[in-house]
mmCIF file with all atom_site columns, C-alpha atoms in Angstrom:
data_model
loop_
_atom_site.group_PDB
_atom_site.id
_atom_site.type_symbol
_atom_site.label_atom_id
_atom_site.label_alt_id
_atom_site.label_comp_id
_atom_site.label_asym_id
_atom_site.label_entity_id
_atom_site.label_seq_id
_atom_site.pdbx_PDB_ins_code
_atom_site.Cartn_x
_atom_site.Cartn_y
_atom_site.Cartn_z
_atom_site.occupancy
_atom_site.B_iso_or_equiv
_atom_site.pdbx_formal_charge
_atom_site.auth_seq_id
_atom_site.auth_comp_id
_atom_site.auth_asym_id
_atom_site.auth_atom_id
_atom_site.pdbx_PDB_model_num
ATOM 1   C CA . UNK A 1 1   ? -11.235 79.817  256.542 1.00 48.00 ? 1   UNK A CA 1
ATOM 2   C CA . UNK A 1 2   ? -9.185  78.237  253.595 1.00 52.00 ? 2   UNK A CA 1
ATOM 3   C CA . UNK A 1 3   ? -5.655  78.398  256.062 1.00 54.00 ? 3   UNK A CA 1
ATOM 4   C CA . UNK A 1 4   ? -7.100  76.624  258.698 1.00 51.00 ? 4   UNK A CA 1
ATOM 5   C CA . UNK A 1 5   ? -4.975  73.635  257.919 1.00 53.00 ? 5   UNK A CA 1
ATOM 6   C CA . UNK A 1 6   ? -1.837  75.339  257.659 1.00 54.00 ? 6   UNK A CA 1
ATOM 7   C CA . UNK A 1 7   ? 1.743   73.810  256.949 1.00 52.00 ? 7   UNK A CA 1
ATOM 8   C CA . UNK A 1 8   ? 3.879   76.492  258.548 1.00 54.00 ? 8   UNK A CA 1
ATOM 9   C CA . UNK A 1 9   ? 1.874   76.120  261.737 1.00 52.00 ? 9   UNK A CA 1
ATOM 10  C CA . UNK A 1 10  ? 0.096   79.118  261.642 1.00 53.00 ? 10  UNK A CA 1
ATOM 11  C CA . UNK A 1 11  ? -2.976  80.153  263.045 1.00 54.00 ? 11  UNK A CA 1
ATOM 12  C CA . UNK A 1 12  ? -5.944  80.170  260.780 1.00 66.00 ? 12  UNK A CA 1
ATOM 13  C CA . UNK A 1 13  ? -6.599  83.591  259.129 1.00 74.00 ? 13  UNK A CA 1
ATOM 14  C CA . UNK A 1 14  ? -9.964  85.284  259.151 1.00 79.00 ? 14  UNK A CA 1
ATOM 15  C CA . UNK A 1 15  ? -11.515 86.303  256.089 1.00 84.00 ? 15  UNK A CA 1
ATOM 16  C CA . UNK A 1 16  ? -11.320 89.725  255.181 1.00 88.00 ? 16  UNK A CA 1
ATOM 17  C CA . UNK A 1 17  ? -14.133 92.060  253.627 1.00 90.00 ? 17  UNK A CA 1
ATOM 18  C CA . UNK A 1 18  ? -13.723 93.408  250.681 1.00 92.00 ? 18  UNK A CA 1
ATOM 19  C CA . UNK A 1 19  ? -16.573 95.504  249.365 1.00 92.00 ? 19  UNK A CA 1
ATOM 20  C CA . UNK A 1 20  ? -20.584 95.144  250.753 1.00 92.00 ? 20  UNK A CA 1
ATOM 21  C CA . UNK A 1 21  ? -22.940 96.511  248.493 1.00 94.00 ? 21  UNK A CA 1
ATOM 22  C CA . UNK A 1 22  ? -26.921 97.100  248.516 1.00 93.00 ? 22  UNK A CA 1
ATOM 23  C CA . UNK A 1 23  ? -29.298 96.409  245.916 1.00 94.00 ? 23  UNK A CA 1
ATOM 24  C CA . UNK A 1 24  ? -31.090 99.633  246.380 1.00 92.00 ? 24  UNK A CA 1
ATOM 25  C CA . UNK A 1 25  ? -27.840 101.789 245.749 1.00 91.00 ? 25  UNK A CA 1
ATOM 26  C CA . UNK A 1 26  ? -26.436 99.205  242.766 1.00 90.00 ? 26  UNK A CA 1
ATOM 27  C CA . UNK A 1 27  ? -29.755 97.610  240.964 1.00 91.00 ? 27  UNK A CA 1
ATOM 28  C CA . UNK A 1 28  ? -29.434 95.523  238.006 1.00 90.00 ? 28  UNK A CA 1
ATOM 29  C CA . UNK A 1 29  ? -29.877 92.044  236.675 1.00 90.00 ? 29  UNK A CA 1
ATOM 30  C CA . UNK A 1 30  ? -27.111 90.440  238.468 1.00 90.00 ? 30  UNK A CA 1
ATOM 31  C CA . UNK A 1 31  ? -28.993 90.533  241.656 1.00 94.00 ? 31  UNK A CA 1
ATOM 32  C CA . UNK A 1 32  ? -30.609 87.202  242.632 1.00 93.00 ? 32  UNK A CA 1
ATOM 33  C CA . UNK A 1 33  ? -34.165 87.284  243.200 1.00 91.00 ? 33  UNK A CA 1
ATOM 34  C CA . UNK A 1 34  ? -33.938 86.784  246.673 1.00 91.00 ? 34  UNK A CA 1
ATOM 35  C CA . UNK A 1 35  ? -31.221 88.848  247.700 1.00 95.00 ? 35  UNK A CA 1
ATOM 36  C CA . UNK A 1 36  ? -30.476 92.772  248.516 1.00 95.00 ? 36  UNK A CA 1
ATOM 37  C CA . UNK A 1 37  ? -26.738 92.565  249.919 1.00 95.00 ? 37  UNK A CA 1
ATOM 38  C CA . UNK A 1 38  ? -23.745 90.993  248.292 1.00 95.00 ? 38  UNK A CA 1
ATOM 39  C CA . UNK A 1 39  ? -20.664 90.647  250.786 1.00 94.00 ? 39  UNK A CA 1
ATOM 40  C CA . UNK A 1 40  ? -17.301 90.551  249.130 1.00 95.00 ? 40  UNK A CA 1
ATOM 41  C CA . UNK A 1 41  ? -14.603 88.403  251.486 1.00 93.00 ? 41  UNK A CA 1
ATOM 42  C CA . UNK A 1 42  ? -11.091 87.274  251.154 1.00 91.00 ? 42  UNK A CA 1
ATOM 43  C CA . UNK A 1 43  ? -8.460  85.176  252.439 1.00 87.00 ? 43  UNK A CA 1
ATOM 44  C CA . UNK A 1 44  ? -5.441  88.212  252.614 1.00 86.00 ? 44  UNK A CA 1
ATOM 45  C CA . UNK A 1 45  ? -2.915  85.385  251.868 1.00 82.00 ? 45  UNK A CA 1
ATOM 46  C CA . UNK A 1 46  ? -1.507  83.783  248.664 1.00 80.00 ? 46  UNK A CA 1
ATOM 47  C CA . UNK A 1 47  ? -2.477  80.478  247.539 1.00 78.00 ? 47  UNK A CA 1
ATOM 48  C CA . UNK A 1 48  ? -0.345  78.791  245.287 1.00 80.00 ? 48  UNK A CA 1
ATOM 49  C CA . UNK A 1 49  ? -2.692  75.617  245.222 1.00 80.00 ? 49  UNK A CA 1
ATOM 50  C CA . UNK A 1 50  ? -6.175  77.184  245.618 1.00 82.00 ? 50  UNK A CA 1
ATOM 51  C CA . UNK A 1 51  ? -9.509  75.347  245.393 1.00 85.00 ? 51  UNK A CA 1
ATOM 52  C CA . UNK A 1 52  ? -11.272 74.668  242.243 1.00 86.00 ? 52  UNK A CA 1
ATOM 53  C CA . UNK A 1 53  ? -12.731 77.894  240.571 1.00 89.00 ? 53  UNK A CA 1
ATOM 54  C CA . UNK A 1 54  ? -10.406 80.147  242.508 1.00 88.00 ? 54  UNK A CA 1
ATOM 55  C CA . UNK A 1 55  ? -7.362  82.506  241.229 1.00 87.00 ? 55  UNK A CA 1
ATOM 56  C CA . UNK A 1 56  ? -3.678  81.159  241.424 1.00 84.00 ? 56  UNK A CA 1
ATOM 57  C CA . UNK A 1 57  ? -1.167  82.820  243.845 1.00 82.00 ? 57  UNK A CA 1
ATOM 58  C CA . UNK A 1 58  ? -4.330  85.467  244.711 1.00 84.00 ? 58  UNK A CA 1
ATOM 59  C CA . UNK A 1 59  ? -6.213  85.689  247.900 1.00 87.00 ? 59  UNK A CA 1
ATOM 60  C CA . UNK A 1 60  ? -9.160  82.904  248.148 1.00 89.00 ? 60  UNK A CA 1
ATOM 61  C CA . UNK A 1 61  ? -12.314 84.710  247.524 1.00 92.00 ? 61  UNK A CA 1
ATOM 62  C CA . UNK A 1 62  ? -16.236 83.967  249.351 1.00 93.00 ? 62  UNK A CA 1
ATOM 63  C CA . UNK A 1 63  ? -19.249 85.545  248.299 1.00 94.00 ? 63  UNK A CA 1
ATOM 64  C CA . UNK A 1 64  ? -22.498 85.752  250.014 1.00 93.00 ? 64  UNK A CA 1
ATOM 65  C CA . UNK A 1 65  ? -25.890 86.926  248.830 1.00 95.00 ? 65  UNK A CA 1
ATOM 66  C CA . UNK A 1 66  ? -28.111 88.261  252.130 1.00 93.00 ? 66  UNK A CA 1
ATOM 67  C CA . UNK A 1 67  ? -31.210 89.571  252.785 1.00 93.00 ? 67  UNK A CA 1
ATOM 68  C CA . UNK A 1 68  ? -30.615 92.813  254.810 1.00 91.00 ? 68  UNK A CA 1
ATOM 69  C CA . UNK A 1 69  ? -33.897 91.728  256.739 1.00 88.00 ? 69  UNK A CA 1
ATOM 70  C CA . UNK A 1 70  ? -32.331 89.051  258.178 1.00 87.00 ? 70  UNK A CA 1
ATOM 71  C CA . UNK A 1 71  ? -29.422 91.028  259.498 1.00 80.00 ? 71  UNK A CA 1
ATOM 72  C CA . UNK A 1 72  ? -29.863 90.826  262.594 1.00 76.00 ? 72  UNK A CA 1
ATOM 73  C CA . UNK A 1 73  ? -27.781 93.002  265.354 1.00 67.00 ? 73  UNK A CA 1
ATOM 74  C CA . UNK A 1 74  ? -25.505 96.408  265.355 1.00 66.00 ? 74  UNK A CA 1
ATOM 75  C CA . UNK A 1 75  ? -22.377 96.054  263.128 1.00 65.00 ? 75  UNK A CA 1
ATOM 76  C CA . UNK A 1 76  ? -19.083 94.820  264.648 1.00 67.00 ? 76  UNK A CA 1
ATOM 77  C CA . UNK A 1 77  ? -15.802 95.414  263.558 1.00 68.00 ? 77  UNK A CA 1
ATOM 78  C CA . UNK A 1 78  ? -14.073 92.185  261.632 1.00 67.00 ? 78  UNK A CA 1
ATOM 79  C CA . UNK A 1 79  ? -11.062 90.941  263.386 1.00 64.00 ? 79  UNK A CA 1
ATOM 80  C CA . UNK A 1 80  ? -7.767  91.567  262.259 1.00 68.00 ? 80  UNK A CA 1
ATOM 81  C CA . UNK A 1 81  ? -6.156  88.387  260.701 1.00 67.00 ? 81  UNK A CA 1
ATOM 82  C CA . UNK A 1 82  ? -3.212  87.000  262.432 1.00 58.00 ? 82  UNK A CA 1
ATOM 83  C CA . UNK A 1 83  ? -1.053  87.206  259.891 1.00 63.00 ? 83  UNK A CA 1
ATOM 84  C CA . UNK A 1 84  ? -1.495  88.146  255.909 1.00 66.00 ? 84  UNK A CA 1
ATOM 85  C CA . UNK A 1 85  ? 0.898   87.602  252.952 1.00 65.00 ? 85  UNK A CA 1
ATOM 86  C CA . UNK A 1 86  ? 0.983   91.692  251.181 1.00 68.00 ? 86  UNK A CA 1
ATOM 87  C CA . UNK A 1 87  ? -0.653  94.546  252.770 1.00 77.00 ? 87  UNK A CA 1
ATOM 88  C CA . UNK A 1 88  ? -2.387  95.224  249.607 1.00 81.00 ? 88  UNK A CA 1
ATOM 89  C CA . UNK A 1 89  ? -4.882  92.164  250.312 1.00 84.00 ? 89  UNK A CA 1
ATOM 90  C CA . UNK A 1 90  ? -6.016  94.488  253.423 1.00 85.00 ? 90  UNK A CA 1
ATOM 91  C CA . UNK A 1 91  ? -8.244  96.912  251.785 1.00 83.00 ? 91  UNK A CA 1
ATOM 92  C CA . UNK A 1 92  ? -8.645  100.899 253.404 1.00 81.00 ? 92  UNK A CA 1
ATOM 93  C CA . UNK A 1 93  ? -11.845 101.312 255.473 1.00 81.00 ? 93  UNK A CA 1
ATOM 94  C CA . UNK A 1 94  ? -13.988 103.515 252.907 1.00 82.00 ? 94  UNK A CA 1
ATOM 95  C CA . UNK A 1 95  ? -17.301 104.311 251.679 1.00 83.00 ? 95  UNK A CA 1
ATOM 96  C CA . UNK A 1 96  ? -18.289 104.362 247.727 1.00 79.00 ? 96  UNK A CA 1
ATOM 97  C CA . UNK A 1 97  ? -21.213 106.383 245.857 1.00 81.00 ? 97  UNK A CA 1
ATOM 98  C CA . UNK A 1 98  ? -22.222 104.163 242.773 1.00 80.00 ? 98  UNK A CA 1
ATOM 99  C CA . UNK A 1 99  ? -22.039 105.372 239.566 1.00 84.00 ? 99  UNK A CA 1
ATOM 100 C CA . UNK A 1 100 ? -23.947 104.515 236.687 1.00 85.00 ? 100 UNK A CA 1
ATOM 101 C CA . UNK A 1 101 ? -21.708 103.657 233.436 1.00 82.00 ? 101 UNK A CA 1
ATOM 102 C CA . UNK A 1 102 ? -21.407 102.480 229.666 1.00 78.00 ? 102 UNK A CA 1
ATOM 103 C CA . UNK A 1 103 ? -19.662 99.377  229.822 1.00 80.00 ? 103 UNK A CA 1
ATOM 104 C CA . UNK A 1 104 ? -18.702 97.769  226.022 1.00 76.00 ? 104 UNK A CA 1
ATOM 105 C CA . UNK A 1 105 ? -17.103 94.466  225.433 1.00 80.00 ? 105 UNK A CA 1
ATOM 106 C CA . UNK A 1 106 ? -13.154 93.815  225.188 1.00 77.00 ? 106 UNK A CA 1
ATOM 107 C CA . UNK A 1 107 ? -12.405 94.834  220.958 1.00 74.00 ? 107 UNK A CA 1
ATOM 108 C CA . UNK A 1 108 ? -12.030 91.748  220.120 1.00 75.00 ? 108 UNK A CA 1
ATOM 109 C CA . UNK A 1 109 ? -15.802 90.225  221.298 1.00 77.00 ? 109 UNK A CA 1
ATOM 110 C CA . UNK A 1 110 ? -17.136 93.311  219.444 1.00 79.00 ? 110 UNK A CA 1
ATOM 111 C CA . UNK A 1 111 ? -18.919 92.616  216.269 1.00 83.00 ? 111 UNK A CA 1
ATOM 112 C CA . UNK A 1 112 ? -17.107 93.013  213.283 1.00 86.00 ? 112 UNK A CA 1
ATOM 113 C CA . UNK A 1 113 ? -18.899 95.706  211.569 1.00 88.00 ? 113 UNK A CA 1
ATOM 114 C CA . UNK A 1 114 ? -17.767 97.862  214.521 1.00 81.00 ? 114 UNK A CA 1
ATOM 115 C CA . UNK A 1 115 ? -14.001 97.152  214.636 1.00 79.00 ? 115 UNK A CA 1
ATOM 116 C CA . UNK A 1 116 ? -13.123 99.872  211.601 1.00 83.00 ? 116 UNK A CA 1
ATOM 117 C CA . UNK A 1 117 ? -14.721 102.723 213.553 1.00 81.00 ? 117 UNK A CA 1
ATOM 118 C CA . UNK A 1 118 ? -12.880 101.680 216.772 1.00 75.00 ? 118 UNK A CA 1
ATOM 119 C CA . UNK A 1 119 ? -9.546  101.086 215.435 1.00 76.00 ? 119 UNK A CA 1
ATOM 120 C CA . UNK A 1 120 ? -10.243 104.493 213.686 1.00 80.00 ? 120 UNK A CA 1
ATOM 121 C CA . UNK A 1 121 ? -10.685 106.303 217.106 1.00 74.00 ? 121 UNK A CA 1
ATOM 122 C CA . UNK A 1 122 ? -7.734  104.497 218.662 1.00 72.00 ? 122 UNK A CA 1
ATOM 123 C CA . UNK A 1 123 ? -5.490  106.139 215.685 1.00 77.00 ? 123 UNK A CA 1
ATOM 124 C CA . UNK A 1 124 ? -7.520  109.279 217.005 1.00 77.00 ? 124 UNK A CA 1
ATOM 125 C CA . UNK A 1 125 ? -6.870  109.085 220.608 1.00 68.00 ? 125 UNK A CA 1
ATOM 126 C CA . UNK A 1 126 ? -3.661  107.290 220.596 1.00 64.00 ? 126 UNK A CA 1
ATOM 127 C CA . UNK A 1 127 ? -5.298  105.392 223.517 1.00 59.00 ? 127 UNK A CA 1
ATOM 128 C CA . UNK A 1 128 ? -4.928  101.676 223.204 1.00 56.00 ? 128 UNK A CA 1
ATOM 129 C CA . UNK A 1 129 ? -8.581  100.023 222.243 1.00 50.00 ? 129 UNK A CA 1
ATOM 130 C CA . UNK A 1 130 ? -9.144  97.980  225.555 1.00 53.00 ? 130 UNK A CA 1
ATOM 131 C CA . UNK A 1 131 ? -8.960  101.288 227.578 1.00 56.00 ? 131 UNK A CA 1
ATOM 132 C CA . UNK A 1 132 ? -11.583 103.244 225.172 1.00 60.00 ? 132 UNK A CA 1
ATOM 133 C CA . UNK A 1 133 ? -13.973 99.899  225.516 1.00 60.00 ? 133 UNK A CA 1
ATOM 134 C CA . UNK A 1 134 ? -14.220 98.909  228.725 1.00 67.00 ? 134 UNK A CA 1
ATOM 135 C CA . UNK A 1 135 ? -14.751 100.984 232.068 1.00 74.00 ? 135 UNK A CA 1
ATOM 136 C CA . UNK A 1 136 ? -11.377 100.428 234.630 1.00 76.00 ? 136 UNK A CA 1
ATOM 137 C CA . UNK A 1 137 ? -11.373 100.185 238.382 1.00 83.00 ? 137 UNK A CA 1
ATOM 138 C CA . UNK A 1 138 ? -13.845 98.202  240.766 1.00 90.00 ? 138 UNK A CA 1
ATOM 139 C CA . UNK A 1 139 ? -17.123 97.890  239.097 1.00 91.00 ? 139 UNK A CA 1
ATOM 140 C CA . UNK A 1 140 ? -20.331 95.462  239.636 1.00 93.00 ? 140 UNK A CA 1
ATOM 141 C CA . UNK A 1 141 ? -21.423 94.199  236.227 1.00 92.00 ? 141 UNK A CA 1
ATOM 142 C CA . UNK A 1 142 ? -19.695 95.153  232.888 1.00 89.00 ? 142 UNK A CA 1
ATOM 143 C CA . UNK A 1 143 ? -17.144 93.722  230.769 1.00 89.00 ? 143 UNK A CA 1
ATOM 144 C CA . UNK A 1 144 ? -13.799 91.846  231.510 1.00 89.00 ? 144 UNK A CA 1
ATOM 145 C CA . UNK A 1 145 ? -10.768 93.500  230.108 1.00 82.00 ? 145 UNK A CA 1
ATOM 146 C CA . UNK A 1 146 ? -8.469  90.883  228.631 1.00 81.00 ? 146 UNK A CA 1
ATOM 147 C CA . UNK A 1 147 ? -5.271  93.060  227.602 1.00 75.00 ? 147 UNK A CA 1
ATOM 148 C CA . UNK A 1 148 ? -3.168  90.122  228.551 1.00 78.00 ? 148 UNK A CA 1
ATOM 149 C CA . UNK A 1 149 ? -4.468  87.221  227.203 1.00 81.00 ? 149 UNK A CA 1
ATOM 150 C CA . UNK A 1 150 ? -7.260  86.477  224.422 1.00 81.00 ? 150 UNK A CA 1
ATOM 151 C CA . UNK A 1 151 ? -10.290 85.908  225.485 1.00 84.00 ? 151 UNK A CA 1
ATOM 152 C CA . UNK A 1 152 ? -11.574 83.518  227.187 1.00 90.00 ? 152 UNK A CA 1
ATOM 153 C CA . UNK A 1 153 ? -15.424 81.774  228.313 1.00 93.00 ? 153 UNK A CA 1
ATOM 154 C CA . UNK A 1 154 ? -15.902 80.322  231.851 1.00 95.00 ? 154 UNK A CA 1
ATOM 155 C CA . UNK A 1 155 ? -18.457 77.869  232.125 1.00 97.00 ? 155 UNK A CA 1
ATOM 156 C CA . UNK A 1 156 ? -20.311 76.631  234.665 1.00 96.00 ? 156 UNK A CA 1
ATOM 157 C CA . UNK A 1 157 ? -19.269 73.825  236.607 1.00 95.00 ? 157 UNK A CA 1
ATOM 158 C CA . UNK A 1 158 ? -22.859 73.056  237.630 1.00 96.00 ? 158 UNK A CA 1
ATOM 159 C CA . UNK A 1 159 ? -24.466 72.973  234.362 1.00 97.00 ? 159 UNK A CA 1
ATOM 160 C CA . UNK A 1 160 ? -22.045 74.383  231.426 1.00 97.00 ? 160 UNK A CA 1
ATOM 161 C CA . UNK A 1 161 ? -23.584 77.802  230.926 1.00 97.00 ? 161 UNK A CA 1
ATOM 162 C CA . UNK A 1 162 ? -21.490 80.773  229.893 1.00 96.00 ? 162 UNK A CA 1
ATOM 163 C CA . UNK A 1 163 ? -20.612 82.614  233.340 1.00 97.00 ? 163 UNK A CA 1
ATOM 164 C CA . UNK A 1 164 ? -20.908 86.584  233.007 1.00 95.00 ? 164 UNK A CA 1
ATOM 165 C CA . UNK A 1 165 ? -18.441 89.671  234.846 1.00 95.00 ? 165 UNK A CA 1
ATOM 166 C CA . UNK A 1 166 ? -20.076 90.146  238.504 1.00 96.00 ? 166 UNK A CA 1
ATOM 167 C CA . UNK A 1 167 ? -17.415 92.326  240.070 1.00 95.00 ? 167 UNK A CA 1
ATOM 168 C CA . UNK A 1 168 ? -14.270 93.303  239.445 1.00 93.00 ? 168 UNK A CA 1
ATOM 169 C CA . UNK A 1 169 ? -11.345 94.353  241.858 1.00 92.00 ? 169 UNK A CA 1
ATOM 170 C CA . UNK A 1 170 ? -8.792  96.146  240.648 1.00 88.00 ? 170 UNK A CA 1
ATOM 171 C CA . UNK A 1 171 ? -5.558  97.071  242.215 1.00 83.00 ? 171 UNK A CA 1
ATOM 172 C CA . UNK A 1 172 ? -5.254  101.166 243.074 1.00 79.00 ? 172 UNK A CA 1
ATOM 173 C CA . UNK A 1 173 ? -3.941  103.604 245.732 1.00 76.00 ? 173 UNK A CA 1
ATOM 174 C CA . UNK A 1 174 ? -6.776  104.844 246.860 1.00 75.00 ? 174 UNK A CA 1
ATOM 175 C CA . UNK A 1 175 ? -8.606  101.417 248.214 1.00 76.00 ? 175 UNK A CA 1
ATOM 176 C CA . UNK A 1 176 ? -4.925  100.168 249.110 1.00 79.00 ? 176 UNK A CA 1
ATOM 177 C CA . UNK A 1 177 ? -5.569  97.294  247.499 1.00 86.00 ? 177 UNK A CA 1
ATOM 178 C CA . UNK A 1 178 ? -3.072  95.232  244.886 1.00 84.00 ? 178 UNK A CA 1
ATOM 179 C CA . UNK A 1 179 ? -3.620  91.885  243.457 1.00 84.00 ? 179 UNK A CA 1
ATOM 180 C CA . UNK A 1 180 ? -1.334  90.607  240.725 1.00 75.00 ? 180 UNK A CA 1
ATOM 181 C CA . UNK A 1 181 ? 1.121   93.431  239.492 1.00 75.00 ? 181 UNK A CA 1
ATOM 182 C CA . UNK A 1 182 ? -1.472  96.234  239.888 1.00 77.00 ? 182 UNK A CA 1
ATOM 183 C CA . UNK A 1 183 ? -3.875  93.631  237.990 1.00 83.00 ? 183 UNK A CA 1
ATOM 184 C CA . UNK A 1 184 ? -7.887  92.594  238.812 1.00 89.00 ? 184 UNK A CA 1
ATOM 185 C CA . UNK A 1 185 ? -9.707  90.269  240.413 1.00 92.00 ? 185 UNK A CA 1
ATOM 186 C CA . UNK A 1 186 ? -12.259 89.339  238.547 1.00 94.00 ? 186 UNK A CA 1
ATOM 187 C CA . UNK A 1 187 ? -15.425 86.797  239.748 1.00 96.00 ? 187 UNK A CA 1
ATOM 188 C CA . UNK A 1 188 ? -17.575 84.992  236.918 1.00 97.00 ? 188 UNK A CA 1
ATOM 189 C CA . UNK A 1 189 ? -21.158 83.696  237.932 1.00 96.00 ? 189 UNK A CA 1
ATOM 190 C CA . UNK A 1 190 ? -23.431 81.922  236.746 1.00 96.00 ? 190 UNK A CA 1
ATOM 191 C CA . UNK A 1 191 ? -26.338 83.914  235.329 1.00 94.00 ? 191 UNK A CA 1
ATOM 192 C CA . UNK A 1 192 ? -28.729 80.741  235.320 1.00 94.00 ? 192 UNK A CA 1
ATOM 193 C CA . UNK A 1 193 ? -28.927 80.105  238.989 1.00 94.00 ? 193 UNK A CA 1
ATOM 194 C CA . UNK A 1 194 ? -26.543 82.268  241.653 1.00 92.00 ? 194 UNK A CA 1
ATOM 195 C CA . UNK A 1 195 ? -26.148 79.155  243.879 1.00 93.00 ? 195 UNK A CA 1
ATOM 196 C CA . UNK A 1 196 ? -23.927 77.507  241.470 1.00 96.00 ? 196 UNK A CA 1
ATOM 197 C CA . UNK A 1 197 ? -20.024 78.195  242.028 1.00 96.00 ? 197 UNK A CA 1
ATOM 198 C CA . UNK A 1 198 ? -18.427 81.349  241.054 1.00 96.00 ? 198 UNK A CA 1
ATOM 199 C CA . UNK A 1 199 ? -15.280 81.456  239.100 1.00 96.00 ? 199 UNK A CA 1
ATOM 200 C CA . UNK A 1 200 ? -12.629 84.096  240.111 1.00 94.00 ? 200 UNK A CA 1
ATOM 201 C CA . UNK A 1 201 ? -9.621  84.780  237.874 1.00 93.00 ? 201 UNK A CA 1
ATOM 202 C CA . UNK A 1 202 ? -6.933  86.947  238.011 1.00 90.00 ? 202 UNK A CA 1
ATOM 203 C CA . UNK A 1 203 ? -5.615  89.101  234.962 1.00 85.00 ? 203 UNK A CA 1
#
């Protein structure tokens, strides 16, 4: 609970989930060996002096990799936090089929000898080249867009190596959920060992 020291006085907040999701409806390489559920939580208040690896002015972020044979119990519903800074930080009850997609890089991390035919179909399209390149919206896995700023490599606290995309949550209507102006929340881990801190960054 990162507001349980609070300097307004308020109660501490509960964390909030965000997205669950099981290895046998989502399979791929991000998945630890000894894990089958990834839970998604957040802090649904601002934090303009976050903890280290965490997003600025953006809800504080846990993850947790389970075993769904140690889940133990019928499911219970989360309680509501006290009090929360935007109403987009509490996401809409919902279930989610996943999708299988082509992800490609941001056009800048693509090779070179690929740029000409890319710029070629962004003349084509008139769509700008991020959009054409990388899949929008909340995804597991894939590639960061980075429309605002160049790009950029996260490394490891731990032990220096590059951290990859794990999820992505972007701000829509249809979840209810807005961080940044309409932006994503994006979480970097480390692909050597999943015990190692995650990075979160908001863009």
């Amino acid at each position: 609970m990162p507001d349980e020291v609070n300097p307004a006085g308020l109660p501490a907040t509960a964390m909030v989930p965000v997205v669950q999701i099981f290895k046998r409806d989502v399979p791929g390489p991000w998945w630890p060996a000894d894990a089958d559920l990834m839970h998604l939580l957040w802090c649904p208040n601002e934090h303009w002096d976050p903890p280290a690896g965490q997003a600025d002015i953006s809800p504080v972020v846990e993850l947790r990799w389970r075993r769904t044979a140690d889940v133990d119990g019928s499911p219970v519903a989360p309680p509501s936090p006290p009090h929360h800074a935007e109403d987009g930080y509490l996401p809409e009850p919902c279930t989610v089929t996943g999708e299988a997609l082509t992800d490609f890089p941001f056009r800048e991390e693509l090779p070179p000898e690929l740029r000409p035919a890319l710029t070629e179909l962004v003349e084509k399209t008139g769509d700008g080249g991020d959009v054409i390149t990388r899949v929008s919206g909340w995804k597991l896995g894939g590639w960061p867009t980075w429309h605002l700023t160049q790009p950029m490599v996260f490394r490891c606290r731990m032990c220096d190596t590059e951290m990859t995309l794990l999820f992505t949550v972007a701000g829509d209507d249809e979840t209810g959920v807005v961080v940044g102006r309409w932006g994503e929340l994006r979480i970097f881990t480390c692909p050597a060992d999943h015990r190692h801190p995650f990075h979160a960054d908001l863009h």
